[in-house]
mmCIF file of C-alpha atoms in Angstrom:
data_model
loop_
_atom_site.group_PDB
_atom_site.id
_atom_site.type_symbol
_atom_site.label_atom_id
_atom_site.label_comp_id
_atom_site.label_asym_id
_atom_site.label_seq_id
_atom_site.Cartn_x
_atom_site.Cartn_y
_atom_site.Cartn_z
ATOM 1 C CA MET A 1 110.693 -107.896 -60.943
ATOM 2 C CA HIS A 2 111.467 -104.850 -63.084
ATOM 3 C CA GLN A 3 114.541 -102.928 -61.922
ATOM 4 C CA ILE A 4 114.740 -99.197 -62.586
ATOM 5 C CA ASN A 5 118.391 -98.163 -62.881
ATOM 6 C CA ASP A 6 120.415 -95.202 -64.007
ATOM 7 C CA GLY A 7 120.740 -96.032 -67.695
ATOM 8 C CA ASN A 8 117.657 -97.981 -68.739
ATOM 9 C CA THR A 9 114.984 -95.410 -67.888
ATOM 10 C CA LEU A 10 113.790 -92.264 -69.654
ATOM 11 C CA TRP A 11 112.480 -89.645 -67.235
ATOM 12 C CA VAL A 12 109.998 -87.227 -68.800
ATOM 13 C CA PHE A 13 108.386 -84.126 -67.298
ATOM 14 C CA ALA A 14 105.393 -82.347 -68.816
ATOM 15 C CA CYS A 15 104.156 -79.014 -67.483
ATOM 16 C CA CYS A 16 101.404 -76.699 -68.714
ATOM 17 C CA SER A 17 101.601 -73.489 -66.704
ATOM 18 C CA GLN A 18 102.852 -69.924 -66.833
ATOM 19 C CA GLU A 19 103.659 -70.023 -63.105
ATOM 20 C CA PRO A 20 107.335 -70.552 -62.202
ATOM 21 C CA ARG A 21 106.367 -72.676 -59.189
ATOM 22 C CA HIS A 22 105.472 -75.575 -61.459
ATOM 23 C CA LEU A 23 108.874 -75.367 -63.145
ATOM 24 C CA TYR A 24 110.436 -75.515 -59.688
ATOM 25 C CA ASP A 25 108.603 -78.813 -59.161
ATOM 26 C CA ILE A 26 110.696 -80.080 -62.070
ATOM 27 C CA VAL A 27 113.928 -78.498 -60.784
ATOM 28 C CA PHE A 28 113.517 -80.335 -57.480
ATOM 29 C CA ALA A 29 112.733 -83.647 -59.167
ATOM 30 C CA VAL A 30 115.701 -83.384 -61.540
ATOM 31 C CA ASP A 31 117.998 -82.663 -58.597
ATOM 32 C CA VAL A 32 116.840 -85.899 -56.935
ATOM 33 C CA LEU A 33 117.406 -87.859 -60.148
ATOM 34 C CA ARG A 34 120.909 -86.478 -60.515
ATOM 35 C CA GLN A 35 121.699 -87.464 -56.938
ATOM 36 C CA ARG A 36 120.653 -90.985 -57.874
ATOM 37 C CA GLY A 37 123.122 -90.931 -60.762
ATOM 38 C CA VAL A 38 120.684 -90.318 -63.618
ATOM 39 C CA LEU A 39 122.425 -88.540 -66.493
ATOM 40 C CA ASP A 40 120.844 -85.519 -68.155
ATOM 41 C CA GLU A 41 120.652 -87.398 -71.453
ATOM 42 C CA HIS A 42 117.949 -89.573 -69.859
ATOM 43 C CA ILE A 43 115.814 -86.584 -68.799
ATOM 44 C CA LEU A 44 113.397 -84.693 -71.067
ATOM 45 C CA CYS A 45 111.132 -81.742 -70.249
ATOM 46 C CA PHE A 46 108.081 -80.514 -72.144
ATOM 47 C CA VAL A 47 106.742 -77.144 -70.982
ATOM 48 C CA ASP A 48 104.787 -74.194 -72.322
ATOM 49 C CA HIS A 49 106.124 -71.460 -70.023
ATOM 50 C CA ARG A 50 107.090 -68.426 -72.107
ATOM 51 C CA ARG A 51 110.300 -67.833 -70.135
ATOM 52 C CA GLN A 52 111.166 -71.351 -69.057
ATOM 53 C CA ALA A 53 114.898 -70.817 -69.675
ATOM 54 C CA VAL A 54 115.046 -68.196 -66.900
ATOM 55 C CA HIS A 55 113.933 -70.801 -64.370
ATOM 56 C CA LEU A 56 115.414 -74.042 -65.743
ATOM 57 C CA GLN A 57 118.759 -73.157 -67.327
ATOM 58 C CA PRO A 58 120.391 -71.938 -64.072
ATOM 59 C CA TYR A 59 120.090 -75.563 -62.940
ATOM 60 C CA GLY A 60 121.477 -76.956 -66.186
ATOM 61 C CA ILE A 61 118.156 -78.307 -67.424
ATOM 62 C CA ASP A 62 118.582 -77.976 -71.180
ATOM 63 C CA ASN A 63 116.676 -80.846 -72.800
ATOM 64 C CA VAL A 64 113.510 -78.753 -72.938
ATOM 65 C CA TYR A 65 110.801 -78.812 -75.608
ATOM 66 C CA HIS A 66 107.387 -77.259 -76.004
ATOM 67 C CA VAL A 67 104.530 -79.469 -74.837
ATOM 68 C CA SER A 68 103.116 -79.465 -78.360
ATOM 69 C CA GLN A 69 106.227 -81.423 -79.458
ATOM 70 C CA LEU A 70 105.716 -84.227 -76.934
ATOM 71 C CA VAL A 71 104.085 -86.782 -79.220
ATOM 72 C CA ASP A 72 106.667 -86.360 -81.989
ATOM 73 C CA VAL A 73 109.783 -86.218 -79.800
ATOM 74 C CA MET A 74 108.839 -89.263 -77.706
ATOM 75 C CA SER A 75 108.733 -91.509 -80.774
ATOM 76 C CA HIS A 76 112.229 -90.461 -81.865
ATOM 77 C CA VAL A 77 114.240 -90.733 -78.643
ATOM 78 C CA LYS A 78 116.961 -93.288 -78.040
ATOM 79 C CA PRO A 79 115.737 -96.733 -76.913
ATOM 80 C CA HIS A 80 114.863 -97.139 -73.231
ATOM 81 C CA SER A 81 113.363 -100.109 -71.423
ATOM 82 C CA TYR A 82 111.354 -97.998 -68.991
ATOM 83 C CA VAL A 83 109.702 -94.602 -69.293
ATOM 84 C CA VAL A 84 108.555 -92.547 -66.299
ATOM 85 C CA VAL A 85 106.425 -89.517 -67.160
ATOM 86 C CA THR A 86 105.511 -86.932 -64.523
ATOM 87 C CA VAL A 87 102.835 -84.357 -65.320
ATOM 88 C CA THR A 88 102.671 -81.171 -63.270
ATOM 89 C CA GLY A 89 101.216 -77.711 -63.813
ATOM 90 C CA HIS A 90 97.575 -76.905 -64.453
ATOM 91 C CA GLY A 91 95.273 -79.707 -65.564
ATOM 92 C CA GLN A 92 92.314 -79.384 -67.883
ATOM 93 C CA VAL A 93 89.307 -81.603 -68.343
ATOM 94 C CA MET A 94 90.258 -82.244 -71.979
ATOM 95 C CA GLY A 95 93.981 -82.913 -71.554
ATOM 96 C CA LEU A 96 97.302 -81.078 -71.473
ATOM 97 C CA GLY A 97 97.847 -77.827 -73.286
ATOM 98 C CA GLY A 98 96.896 -74.218 -73.888
ATOM 99 C CA GLU A 99 94.464 -72.287 -76.021
ATOM 100 C CA ALA A 100 96.906 -71.420 -78.796
ATOM 101 C CA TRP A 101 97.898 -74.966 -79.783
ATOM 102 C CA PRO A 102 96.353 -78.457 -79.872
ATOM 103 C CA LEU A 103 95.775 -80.322 -76.628
ATOM 104 C CA VAL A 104 97.573 -83.530 -75.782
ATOM 105 C CA ARG A 105 94.633 -85.761 -74.949
ATOM 106 C CA PRO A 106 94.952 -88.653 -72.456
ATOM 107 C CA ALA A 107 94.882 -91.306 -75.185
ATOM 108 C CA GLU A 108 97.534 -89.389 -77.140
ATOM 109 C CA LEU A 109 99.857 -89.192 -74.130
ATOM 110 C CA VAL A 110 99.497 -92.927 -73.532
ATOM 111 C CA ALA A 111 100.201 -93.627 -77.210
ATOM 112 C CA ALA A 112 103.255 -91.337 -77.110
ATOM 113 C CA ILE A 113 104.692 -93.224 -74.149
ATOM 114 C CA ARG A 114 104.135 -96.564 -75.851
ATOM 115 C CA SER A 115 105.886 -95.219 -78.960
ATOM 116 C CA VAL A 116 109.253 -94.844 -77.185
ATOM 117 C CA PRO A 117 111.717 -97.230 -78.878
ATOM 118 C CA GLY A 118 112.553 -100.285 -76.776
ATOM 119 C CA ILE A 119 109.953 -99.647 -74.059
ATOM 120 C CA THR A 120 108.814 -102.647 -72.008
ATOM 121 C CA LEU A 121 106.943 -100.758 -69.248
ATOM 122 C CA GLY A 122 105.763 -97.195 -68.663
ATOM 123 C CA VAL A 123 104.802 -95.171 -65.597
ATOM 124 C CA VAL A 124 102.665 -92.032 -65.653
ATOM 125 C CA MET A 125 102.428 -89.867 -62.537
ATOM 126 C CA LEU A 126 99.682 -87.249 -62.816
ATOM 127 C CA THR A 127 100.062 -84.538 -60.192
ATOM 128 C CA GLN A 128 98.101 -81.772 -61.916
ATOM 129 C CA CYS A 129 94.478 -80.882 -61.245
ATOM 130 C CA PHE A 130 91.887 -83.270 -62.657
ATOM 131 C CA GLY A 131 94.396 -86.096 -63.047
ATOM 132 C CA GLY A 132 91.449 -88.464 -62.975
ATOM 133 C CA ILE A 133 90.777 -87.807 -66.655
ATOM 134 C CA PHE A 134 93.650 -90.257 -67.200
ATOM 135 C CA HIS A 135 92.109 -92.833 -64.855
ATOM 136 C CA LEU A 136 90.606 -96.059 -66.235
ATOM 137 C CA LEU A 137 92.543 -95.872 -69.495
ATOM 138 C CA ASP A 138 93.843 -99.059 -71.117
ATOM 139 C CA ALA A 139 96.861 -99.826 -68.939
ATOM 140 C CA ALA A 140 97.157 -103.525 -69.732
ATOM 141 C CA SER A 141 97.984 -103.427 -73.444
ATOM 142 C CA ILE A 142 101.577 -104.064 -74.468
ATOM 143 C CA PRO A 143 103.692 -102.369 -73.308
ATOM 144 C CA PRO A 144 101.807 -102.135 -69.995
ATOM 145 C CA LEU A 145 101.517 -98.917 -68.016
ATOM 146 C CA VAL A 146 101.118 -97.939 -64.375
ATOM 147 C CA LEU A 147 99.239 -94.693 -63.780
ATOM 148 C CA LEU A 148 99.375 -92.762 -60.496
ATOM 149 C CA GLY A 149 97.186 -89.778 -59.694
ATOM 150 C CA ALA A 150 97.711 -87.201 -56.956
ATOM 151 C CA THR A 151 94.011 -86.477 -57.137
ATOM 152 C CA ASN A 152 91.026 -87.597 -59.158
ATOM 153 C CA LEU A 153 88.454 -85.287 -60.779
ATOM 154 C CA ASN A 154 89.225 -82.333 -58.560
ATOM 155 C CA PRO A 155 92.061 -79.834 -57.927
ATOM 156 C CA SER A 156 95.430 -80.964 -56.637
ATOM 157 C CA LEU A 157 97.272 -79.367 -53.747
ATOM 158 C CA SER A 158 100.249 -77.013 -53.849
ATOM 159 C CA ILE A 159 101.521 -75.467 -50.633
ATOM 160 C CA SER A 160 104.672 -73.696 -49.535
ATOM 161 C CA ILE A 161 107.538 -75.988 -48.534
ATOM 162 C CA GLN A 162 111.101 -75.247 -47.444
ATOM 163 C CA LEU A 163 114.137 -77.380 -48.265
ATOM 164 C CA ARG A 164 116.707 -78.185 -45.603
ATOM 165 C CA GLN A 165 119.432 -76.957 -47.934
ATOM 166 C CA PRO A 166 119.001 -74.756 -51.039
ATOM 167 C CA LEU A 167 119.566 -76.435 -54.384
ATOM 168 C CA LEU A 168 122.761 -75.271 -56.076
ATOM 169 C CA GLN A 169 122.775 -73.691 -59.502
ATOM 170 C CA THR A 170 125.298 -74.902 -62.073
ATOM 171 C CA ASN A 171 127.550 -71.906 -61.321
ATOM 172 C CA GLY A 172 127.733 -72.953 -57.670
ATOM 173 C CA ALA A 173 125.467 -70.211 -56.377
ATOM 174 C CA GLY A 174 122.665 -70.992 -53.985
ATOM 175 C CA GLY A 175 119.304 -71.495 -55.632
ATOM 176 C CA LEU A 176 115.894 -72.900 -54.897
ATOM 177 C CA SER A 177 115.142 -73.087 -51.168
ATOM 178 C CA GLY A 178 111.359 -72.953 -51.060
ATOM 179 C CA TRP A 179 108.348 -72.646 -53.345
ATOM 180 C CA ALA A 180 104.646 -73.451 -53.564
ATOM 181 C CA ALA A 181 105.205 -77.101 -54.423
ATOM 182 C CA ASN A 182 102.893 -79.769 -55.727
ATOM 183 C CA VAL A 183 103.122 -81.832 -52.579
ATOM 184 C CA PHE A 184 102.341 -85.261 -54.059
ATOM 185 C CA MET A 185 105.103 -84.798 -56.632
ATOM 186 C CA ALA A 186 107.541 -83.421 -54.060
ATOM 187 C CA ASP A 187 106.838 -86.274 -51.650
ATOM 188 C CA PHE A 188 107.172 -88.868 -54.417
ATOM 189 C CA PHE A 189 110.651 -87.648 -55.346
ATOM 190 C CA GLU A 190 111.602 -87.231 -51.701
ATOM 191 C CA TRP A 191 110.809 -90.941 -51.323
ATOM 192 C CA LEU A 192 112.849 -91.651 -54.458
ATOM 193 C CA ARG A 193 115.849 -89.930 -52.890
ATOM 194 C CA SER A 194 115.905 -92.715 -50.248
ATOM 195 C CA PRO A 195 113.465 -95.464 -51.260
ATOM 196 C CA MET A 196 111.782 -97.252 -48.355
ATOM 197 C CA ASP A 197 109.895 -100.525 -48.178
ATOM 198 C CA ILE A 198 106.521 -99.354 -46.862
ATOM 199 C CA ASP A 199 104.513 -102.568 -47.125
ATOM 200 C CA GLY A 200 107.192 -104.891 -45.742
ATOM 201 C CA ASP A 201 107.536 -107.204 -48.734
ATOM 202 C CA GLY A 202 111.305 -106.740 -48.811
ATOM 203 C CA ASN A 203 111.382 -104.485 -51.880
ATOM 204 C CA ALA A 204 111.183 -100.723 -52.410
ATOM 205 C CA THR A 205 108.710 -100.567 -55.277
ATOM 206 C CA LEU A 206 106.558 -98.083 -57.129
ATOM 207 C CA LEU A 207 103.655 -99.164 -54.930
ATOM 208 C CA ASP A 208 105.641 -98.068 -51.871
ATOM 209 C CA ALA A 209 106.331 -94.712 -53.531
ATOM 210 C CA TYR A 210 102.612 -94.256 -54.203
ATOM 211 C CA ARG A 211 101.734 -95.053 -50.598
ATOM 212 C CA ALA A 212 104.394 -92.726 -49.202
ATOM 213 C CA ALA A 213 103.474 -89.798 -51.445
ATOM 214 C CA GLY A 214 99.746 -90.249 -50.812
ATOM 215 C CA VAL A 215 100.089 -90.416 -47.040
ATOM 216 C CA ARG A 216 102.595 -87.578 -46.718
ATOM 217 C CA SER A 217 100.748 -85.175 -49.015
ATOM 218 C CA ASN A 218 97.492 -85.745 -47.146
ATOM 219 C CA GLU A 219 99.275 -85.269 -43.817
ATOM 220 C CA ARG A 220 100.410 -81.872 -45.068
ATOM 221 C CA LEU A 221 96.849 -81.039 -46.069
ATOM 222 C CA ARG A 222 95.411 -81.946 -42.673
ATOM 223 C CA LYS A 223 98.066 -79.948 -40.833
ATOM 224 C CA ILE A 224 97.470 -76.721 -42.736
ATOM 225 C CA LYS A 225 93.658 -76.817 -42.773
ATOM 226 C CA ALA A 226 93.234 -75.837 -39.114
ATOM 227 C CA GLY A 227 95.279 -72.690 -39.656
ATOM 228 C CA TYR A 228 93.470 -71.859 -42.879
ATOM 229 C CA PHE A 229 90.105 -72.269 -41.124
ATOM 230 C CA MET A 230 91.044 -69.605 -38.590
ATOM 231 C CA GLN A 231 92.460 -67.435 -41.365
ATOM 232 C CA ALA A 232 89.194 -67.712 -43.293
ATOM 233 C CA ARG A 233 87.245 -66.518 -40.255
ATOM 234 C CA THR A 234 89.578 -63.554 -39.808
ATOM 235 C CA LEU A 235 89.353 -62.592 -43.482
ATOM 236 C CA ALA A 236 85.572 -62.918 -43.512
ATOM 237 C CA SER A 237 85.357 -60.528 -40.552
ATOM 238 C CA ALA A 238 87.778 -58.147 -42.216
ATOM 239 C CA LEU A 239 85.723 -58.175 -45.416
ATOM 240 C CA GLU A 240 82.532 -57.488 -43.491
ATOM 241 C CA GLN A 241 84.181 -54.610 -41.633
ATOM 242 C CA ALA A 242 85.584 -53.158 -44.858
ATOM 243 C CA SER A 243 82.092 -53.182 -46.336
ATOM 244 C CA ARG A 244 80.589 -51.527 -43.270
ATOM 245 C CA GLU A 245 83.231 -48.805 -43.332
ATOM 246 C CA SER A 246 82.902 -48.320 -47.121
ATOM 247 C CA LYS A 247 86.555 -49.029 -47.719
ATOM 248 C CA PRO A 248 87.779 -48.505 -51.320
ATOM 249 C CA GLU A 249 86.754 -51.243 -53.767
ATOM 250 C CA ILE A 250 90.364 -52.238 -54.369
ATOM 251 C CA VAL A 251 90.795 -52.950 -50.640
ATOM 252 C CA ARG A 252 87.661 -55.091 -50.488
ATOM 253 C CA GLN A 253 88.661 -56.976 -53.632
ATOM 254 C CA ALA A 254 92.085 -57.768 -52.172
ATOM 255 C CA ILE A 255 90.556 -59.174 -48.977
ATOM 256 C CA GLU A 256 87.983 -61.128 -50.977
ATOM 257 C CA LYS A 257 90.738 -62.646 -53.153
ATOM 258 C CA GLN A 258 92.628 -63.766 -50.042
ATOM 259 C CA LEU A 259 89.444 -65.259 -48.653
ATOM 260 C CA GLN A 260 88.696 -67.122 -51.884
ATOM 261 C CA ASP A 261 92.233 -68.571 -52.016
ATOM 262 C CA THR A 262 91.950 -69.683 -48.389
ATOM 263 C CA LEU A 263 88.560 -71.316 -48.915
ATOM 264 C CA GLU A 264 89.866 -73.132 -51.991
ATOM 265 C CA ILE A 265 92.548 -74.830 -49.914
ATOM 266 C CA LEU A 266 90.015 -75.665 -47.192
ATOM 267 C CA HIS A 267 87.858 -77.413 -49.768
ATOM 268 C CA THR A 268 90.700 -79.180 -51.580
ATOM 269 C CA HIS A 269 90.286 -82.933 -51.356
ATOM 270 C CA GLN A 270 93.349 -84.987 -52.250
ATOM 271 C CA GLU A 271 92.258 -88.355 -53.589
ATOM 272 C CA PRO A 272 95.312 -90.334 -54.752
ATOM 273 C CA TRP A 273 94.641 -93.293 -57.041
ATOM 274 C CA ILE A 274 96.608 -95.969 -58.870
ATOM 275 C CA LEU A 275 95.867 -98.004 -61.970
ATOM 276 C CA HIS A 276 97.594 -101.390 -62.467
ATOM 277 C CA ALA A 277 98.739 -101.826 -58.875
ATOM 278 C CA ASN A 278 99.976 -105.386 -59.393
ATOM 279 C CA LEU A 279 102.431 -104.144 -61.989
ATOM 280 C CA ALA A 280 103.521 -101.316 -59.674
ATOM 281 C CA ARG A 281 104.401 -103.968 -57.098
ATOM 282 C CA GLN A 282 106.862 -105.461 -59.594
ATOM 283 C CA LEU A 283 108.713 -102.232 -60.392
ATOM 284 C CA GLN A 284 111.662 -101.848 -58.034
ATOM 285 C CA PHE A 285 113.890 -98.819 -57.403
#
């Protein structure tokens, strides 16, 4: 059994997005890690947001690099036995990154994780859209990896969630209380806050975390779809009426955008997956 503890694990977050909501995914996750006793020196963030400091520094998240530095930085960190990488933000078919700098391809990310000094086992949680491009990679080579995906070759789900209590900023002021969260990632770290044995084998393992996050995120999806179905009907009628009444183009475009966003959620299909499940069963929190 592999035991994840406060000092032997490097927690890494990678995010490709210019939307603050994806940085708030990281803020929430880091807060959970700190509650578990993880020190900031064991947490690294790789982002490409142009103003990331505005959203991360109020919460004391300072070990932040550009995503393009991921491969180099990972090979020069202090030794850790375990590495847990969480990818959020916007996914692309070809990997992680933007137009102005080279992509981090799936094979490169896997190689970067395996390059961490002292690593014996790695975990990759892919919560971004098209996480399935990382599926079926070589997970069995040494050091072995476990890969989790919030979804396969389709978009992932982000919806508005509210926290019971706002997260505090480092100056003591109230902070994050709600945002459009990646629900698989949020539910994974909510499980990590109080790990539960889902399958009844007597251990709270990574496999239990995968089950919990998959079930809870899909429960959220089912609950909101009924409301979005009715909203889509209302918006479709409003768009038809606006056309009949020759409303200004800007009005019709606004309604059409709302309708498109609603239909996208209605057609979102969460399809969680896991690679190397037997190893996940051996990784205990």
